[in-house]
Amino acid sequence: MGKCFLVTGGSGFVARHFFDYLETLSEDISVVAVDVCKSGQEFPEYHNITIKIVILDLLDRHGLESILQDSPPDYLLHLASYSSVAYSWEHPDISFANNTNIFLNLLEQVRLFAPECRILSVGSSEEYGKVRPDQVPLLEDAVLHPVSPYAVARVSQELMTRVYVEGYGMDIVLTRSFNHAGPGQKDIFVISSFSRKLAEALIAGKSTIKLFTGNTTIVRDFVDVRDVVRAYHLLLTKGSKGEVYNVCSGIGRTIDEVLMMMSRITGISVQTIMDSKLVRPSDNPIIIGSCTKLMRQTGWQPGIPLERTLQDTLNYWHKQLLNS
Amino acid sequence: MGKCFLVTGGSGFVARHFFDYLETLSEDISVVAVDVCKSGQEFPEYHNITIKIVILDLLDRHGLESILQDSPPDYLLHLASYSSVAYSWEHPDISFANNTNIFLNLLEQVRLFAPECRILSVGSSEEYGKVRPDQVPLLEDAVLHPVSPYAVARVSQELMTRVYVEGYGMDIVLTRSFNHAGPGQKDIFVISSFSRKLAEALIAGKSTIKLFTGNTTIVRDFVDVRDVVRAYHLLLTKGSKGEVYNVCSGIGRTIDEVLMMMSRITGISVQTIMDSKLVRPSDNPIIIGSCTKLMRQTGWQPGIPLERTLQDTLNYWHKQLLNS
């Protein structure tokens, strides 16, 4: 019998790429994709995996219990989250409570009804927070100094995961996932937002655009979502219980550099205007990860260079906008 | 006009001692004591302070908003919590969610409606978690390794507090408060629980008793609640914004030592029987704090030796049991 994957945030950006990846494995895999609402977008037709979609609020204990008992999962990939840092500054209480309460309810139900299930607890590079330039590339044992409500929620999730591993003996692997990008991402995230604006400009035949931005000198480690989901599968199947792994490219770029690359790809010249409303109360000037541990322990390698990520994301928006 | 204190958990053990302390200051002080339900116990008659009691669920945003607008506080002492480590192992999700959601709602409403109010965010020595014997007495800059759901909630609260101080500029002082004891504490806590059992034995005229215990070799730093509330007042009035302070005695005792002291005070010989149900999934073998920072920055000194704390707690239970 094939393996069963339970995926929360099951109609989201990362989940869709994860299913595409599972399809390529040519194994007999069943997936239960849980999400709080039905996505407008259909899944593609898969041949190697079967997907059952369940609409459920992850705070619903009994609903979760039913899923875990009806389709006992071998693996749980927890992708559901309020993952916008900007939103967390506007609504710190809602962002924090949703992220942590959902995670804890999920852990509790798995502890009670499917304790053998291996879980991937997805964290964030934002957990590192205040980083000195001499600390990069960041190793997993760096001290965490989260500076946003979102980042604190992720650190809390990680600390609680350790309690469940050490106190209750559960089988959980942890990540700190760096900024991911790629086709299908919502345009509240920086690369997708810029890609959409550039695709709009391409369609309108403009040769120059103005973009309102936050601080464009911050350095981030962008990793393609298709590399991310490959890492998640490897960590679920080969990661060590209780260990945390950076999922990143190991390469830092300023937002300005990303914009220049996009300008080169599209031939559109980009002018940025800093909008103080888009500058966050606290922001980390530099975040670059080391993916050495992930590579060494699972054999993972980053495969997609940022240029291709940007090209594919631009193409995605171009197609979306023409079809809408 | 006198100062206004808003105190959550306002009918609880620590709050009552805090009000007793405010009374001794002979200043014109008004107190708003918020609690989720009416306590059976009346407050004593105070002369220097006026207390307004408000029954409110701290998750009620609008209720909190009204309080903050009707009686704008100069100081907020946040004592409401699910503070039992044992309970947190039984109901990790409920314990964590209540502690963090309540705290965040409070912070949000103060940020929006009383941003000038100085807050004391009460944390716990449990935050230190896994401590090596060569690390004690613990200084505030020690790395935190929380091992229980309760401890994780407290670390989360502390991390979120830093975000509110650094990101939103709020005026918050933090504590890590060590095990407190004293008359009036609920008997779910170790010293109060033993005191009650010994007081029962005294009343029954027994000369020897058997106690079911968890691990009695763990070392804890017990501090008298009356010393604690004096520290809280000093920290609210003299502490530094964004700084964290240990509130402790600086002296470590095993649970066995505490039991021996109680045996000497009462003349009752105590036999302990380890009950595996009372042993927690993870427990910290040794926690002793340094109170140097608190003493240096506020002039605080611990005043009440453990012998007196135990005597007063025994007397409290003796009186309670005779009156019930």
Coordinates of N, CA, C and O in Angstrom, one line a residue, chain B residues 50-133:
Chain B
T50 N -8.0 52.4 46.8 CA -9.4 52.1 46.4 C -9.4 51.0 45.3 O -8.6 51.1 44.4
I51 N -10.2 50.0 45.5 CA -10.2 48.9 44.5 C -11.5 48.8 43.8 O -12.5 48.7 44.4
K52 N -11.4 48.8 42.5 CA -12.6 48.6 41.7 C -12.5 47.2 41.0 O -11.4 47.0 40.4
I53 N -13.4 46.4 41.3 CA -13.3 45.0 40.7 C -14.1 44.9 39.4 O -15.3 45.3 39.4
V54 N -13.5 44.4 38.4 CA -14.2 44.2 37.1 C -14.1 42.8 36.7 O -13.0 42.2 36.6
I55 N -15.3 42.2 36.5 CA -15.3 40.8 36.0 C -15.3 40.8 34.5 O -16.1 41.4 33.8
L56 N -14.2 40.2 33.9 CA -14.1 40.3 32.5 C -13.2 39.1 32.0 O -12.2 38.8 32.6
D57 N -13.6 38.6 30.8 CA -12.7 37.6 30.1 C -11.7 38.5 29.4 O -12.0 39.4 28.6
L58 N -10.4 38.2 29.6 CA -9.4 39.1 29.0 C -9.3 38.9 27.5 O -8.5 39.6 26.8
L59 N -10.0 38.0 26.9 CA -10.1 37.9 25.5 C -11.1 38.8 24.9 O -11.2 39.0 23.7
D60 N -11.9 39.5 25.8 CA -12.9 40.4 25.3 C -12.3 41.8 25.0 O -12.0 42.6 25.9
R61 N -12.1 42.0 23.7 CA -11.5 43.3 23.3 C -12.2 44.5 23.8 O -11.6 45.5 24.2
H62 N -13.5 44.5 23.5 CA -14.3 45.7 23.8 C -14.3 46.0 25.3 O -14.3 47.2 25.7
G63 N -14.4 44.9 26.1 CA -14.4 45.1 27.5 C -13.1 45.7 28.0 O -13.1 46.7 28.8
L64 N -12.0 45.3 27.4 CA -10.7 45.8 27.8 C -10.6 47.3 27.4 O -10.1 48.1 28.1
E65 N -11.1 47.6 26.2 CA -11.1 48.9 25.7 C -11.8 49.9 26.6 O -11.3 50.9 27.0
S66 N -13.0 49.4 27.1 CA -13.8 50.3 28.0 C -13.0 50.5 29.3 O -12.9 51.7 29.8
I67 N -12.4 49.5 29.9 CA -11.6 49.7 31.1 C -10.5 50.7 30.9 O -10.3 51.6 31.7
L68 N -9.8 50.5 29.8 CA -8.6 51.4 29.5 C -9.0 52.8 29.3 O -8.3 53.8 29.6
Q69 N -10.2 53.0 28.7 CA -10.7 54.4 28.5 C -11.3 55.0 29.7 O -11.2 56.2 29.9
D70 N -12.0 54.2 30.5 CA -12.7 54.7 31.7 C -11.7 55.0 32.8 O -11.9 56.0 33.5
S71 N -10.8 54.1 33.0 CA -9.8 54.3 34.1 C -8.4 54.2 33.5 O -7.7 53.1 33.7
P72 N -7.9 55.2 32.7 CA -6.6 55.0 32.1 C -5.5 54.7 33.1 O -5.3 55.5 34.0
P73 N -4.9 53.5 33.0 CA -3.9 53.1 34.0 C -2.5 53.7 33.8 O -2.1 53.9 32.6
D74 N -1.8 54.0 34.9 CA -0.4 54.4 34.7 C 0.4 53.1 34.6 O 1.4 53.1 34.0
Y75 N 0.0 52.1 35.4 CA 0.7 50.8 35.4 C -0.2 49.6 35.2 O -1.3 49.6 35.7
L76 N 0.3 48.7 34.5 CA -0.5 47.4 34.3 C 0.4 46.3 34.8 O 1.5 46.1 34.3
L77 N -0.2 45.6 35.8 CA 0.5 44.4 36.3 C -0.3 43.2 35.8 O -1.4 43.0 36.2
H78 N 0.3 42.4 34.9 CA -0.4 41.3 34.3 C -0.1 40.0 35.0 O 0.9 39.3 34.8
L79 N -1.0 39.6 35.9 CA -0.8 38.4 36.7 C -1.7 37.2 36.2 O -1.4 36.1 36.6
A80 N -2.7 37.5 35.4 CA -3.6 36.4 35.0 C -2.8 35.4 34.1 O -2.2 35.8 33.2
S81 N -2.9 34.2 34.5 CA -2.3 33.1 33.7 C -2.8 31.8 34.1 O -3.3 31.6 35.2
Y82 N -2.5 30.8 33.2 CA -2.6 29.4 33.6 C -1.2 29.0 34.0 O -0.4 28.7 33.2
S83 N -0.9 29.1 35.3 CA 0.5 29.0 35.7 C 0.9 27.6 36.2 O 2.0 27.5 36.7
S84 N 0.1 26.6 36.0 CA 0.6 25.3 36.5 C 1.3 24.5 35.3 O 0.7 24.3 34.2
V85 N 2.5 24.1 35.6 CA 3.3 23.4 34.6 C 2.6 22.0 34.4 O 2.5 21.5 33.3
A86 N 2.2 21.4 35.5 CA 1.5 20.1 35.4 C 0.3 20.2 34.5 O 0.1 19.3 33.6
Y87 N -0.5 21.2 34.7 CA -1.7 21.3 33.8 C -1.3 21.5 32.4 O -1.9 20.9 31.5
S88 N -0.2 22.2 32.1 CA 0.2 22.4 30.8 C 0.7 21.1 30.1 O 0.5 21.0 28.8
W89 N 1.1 20.1 30.8 CA 1.4 18.8 30.2 C 0.2 18.1 29.9 O 0.1 17.3 28.9
E90 N -0.9 18.3 30.7 CA -2.2 17.6 30.4 C -2.9 18.2 29.2 O -3.5 17.6 28.4
H91 N -2.9 19.6 29.2 CA -3.6 20.3 28.2 C -2.7 21.4 27.5 O -2.9 22.6 27.8
P92 N -1.7 20.9 26.8 CA -0.7 21.9 26.3 C -1.4 23.0 25.4 O -1.0 24.1 25.5
D93 N -2.4 22.6 24.6 CA -3.0 23.6 23.7 C -3.8 24.6 24.5 O -3.6 25.8 24.2
I94 N -4.5 24.2 25.4 CA -5.4 25.1 26.2 C -4.5 26.0 27.0 O -4.6 27.3 27.1
S95 N -3.5 25.5 27.7 CA -2.6 26.2 28.5 C -1.8 27.3 27.7 O -1.8 28.5 28.0
F96 N -1.3 26.8 26.6 CA -0.5 27.8 25.7 C -1.4 28.9 25.2 O -1.1 30.0 25.2
A97 N -2.5 28.4 24.6 CA -3.4 29.4 23.9 C -3.9 30.5 24.9 O -3.9 31.7 24.6
N98 N -4.3 30.0 26.1 CA -4.9 31.0 27.0 C -3.8 32.0 27.5 O -4.0 33.2 27.5
N99 N -2.6 31.4 27.8 CA -1.6 32.3 28.3 C -1.2 33.4 27.2 O -1.1 34.6 27.4
T100 N -1.0 32.9 26.0 CA -0.5 33.8 24.9 C -1.6 34.7 24.4 O -1.4 35.8 24.1
N101 N -2.8 34.1 24.1 CA -3.9 34.9 23.5 C -4.3 36.0 24.4 O -4.6 37.1 24.0
I102 N -4.4 35.7 25.7 CA -4.8 36.7 26.7 C -3.7 37.8 26.7 O -4.1 39.0 26.7
F103 N -2.5 37.4 26.8 CA -1.4 38.4 26.9 C -1.4 39.3 25.6 O -1.3 40.6 25.7
L104 N -1.6 38.7 24.5 CA -1.5 39.5 23.2 C -2.7 40.4 23.1 O -2.6 41.6 22.6
N105 N -3.9 40.0 23.5 CA -5.1 40.8 23.4 C -4.9 42.0 24.4 O -5.2 43.2 24.0
L106 N -4.3 41.8 25.5 CA -4.1 42.9 26.5 C -3.1 43.9 25.9 O -3.3 45.1 25.9
L107 N -2.0 43.4 25.3 CA -1.0 44.2 24.7 C -1.6 45.1 23.6 O -1.3 46.3 23.5
E108 N -2.4 44.4 22.8 CA -3.0 45.1 21.6 C -3.9 46.2 22.1 O -3.8 47.3 21.5
Q109 N -4.7 46.0 23.1 CA -5.6 47.0 23.5 C -4.9 48.1 24.2 O -5.2 49.3 24.0
V110 N -3.8 47.8 25.0 CA -3.0 48.9 25.6 C -2.3 49.7 24.5 O -2.3 50.9 24.5
R111 N -1.8 49.0 23.5 CA -1.1 49.7 22.3 C -2.1 50.7 21.7 O -1.7 51.8 21.4
L112 N -3.4 50.2 21.5 CA -4.3 51.1 20.8 C -4.9 52.2 21.7 O -5.2 53.3 21.2
F113 N -5.2 51.8 23.0 CA -6.0 52.8 23.8 C -5.3 53.4 25.0 O -5.8 54.3 25.6
A114 N -4.1 52.8 25.4 CA -3.4 53.4 26.5 C -1.9 53.2 26.3 O -1.2 52.7 27.2
P115 N -1.4 53.8 25.2 CA 0.0 53.4 24.9 C 1.0 54.0 25.9 O 2.2 53.5 25.8
E116 N 0.6 54.9 26.7 CA 1.6 55.5 27.7 C 1.7 54.6 28.9 O 2.6 54.8 29.8
C117 N 0.8 53.7 29.1 CA 0.8 52.8 30.3 C 2.1 51.9 30.4 O 2.5 51.3 29.4
R118 N 2.7 51.9 31.5 CA 3.8 51.0 31.7 C 3.3 49.6 32.1 O 2.5 49.5 33.1
I119 N 3.8 48.6 31.5 CA 3.4 47.2 31.7 C 4.5 46.4 32.4 O 5.6 46.5 32.0
L120 N 4.1 45.6 33.4 CA 5.0 44.5 33.8 C 4.6 43.2 33.3 O 3.5 42.7 33.6
S121 N 5.4 42.6 32.4 CA 5.1 41.3 31.8 C 5.8 40.3 32.7 O 7.0 40.2 32.7
V122 N 5.0 39.5 33.4 CA 5.5 38.5 34.4 C 5.8 37.2 33.7 O 4.9 36.6 33.1
G123 N 7.1 36.9 33.6 CA 7.5 35.6 33.1 C 7.8 34.6 34.2 O 7.5 34.8 35.3
S124 N 8.5 33.5 33.8 CA 8.8 32.5 34.8 C 10.2 31.9 34.6 O 10.8 31.8 33.5
S125 N 10.7 31.4 35.8 CA 12.0 30.8 35.8 C 12.0 29.5 34.9 O 13.0 29.0 34.5
E126 N 10.8 29.0 34.7 CA 10.6 27.8 33.8 C 11.2 28.0 32.4 O 11.5 27.1 31.7
E127 N 11.2 29.3 32.0 CA 11.7 29.7 30.7 C 13.2 29.2 30.5 O 13.6 28.9 29.4
Y128 N 14.0 29.1 31.6 CA 15.3 28.7 31.4 C 15.4 27.3 31.0 O 16.3 26.9 30.2
G129 N 14.5 26.4 31.5 CA 14.4 25.1 31.1 C 15.7 24.3 31.4 O 16.1 24.2 32.6
K130 N 16.2 23.6 30.4 CA 17.4 22.7 30.6 C 18.6 23.6 31.1 O 19.1 24.3 30.3
V131 N 19.0 23.4 32.3 CA 20.1 24.2 32.9 C 21.2 23.2 33.4 O 20.9 22.3 34.0
R132 N 22.4 23.5 33.0 CA 23.5 22.7 33.5 C 23.9 23.2 34.9 O 23.8 24.4 35.2
P133 N 24.3 22.3 35.8 CA 24.6 22.8 37.2 C 25.6 23.9 37.2 O 25.6 24.7 38.1

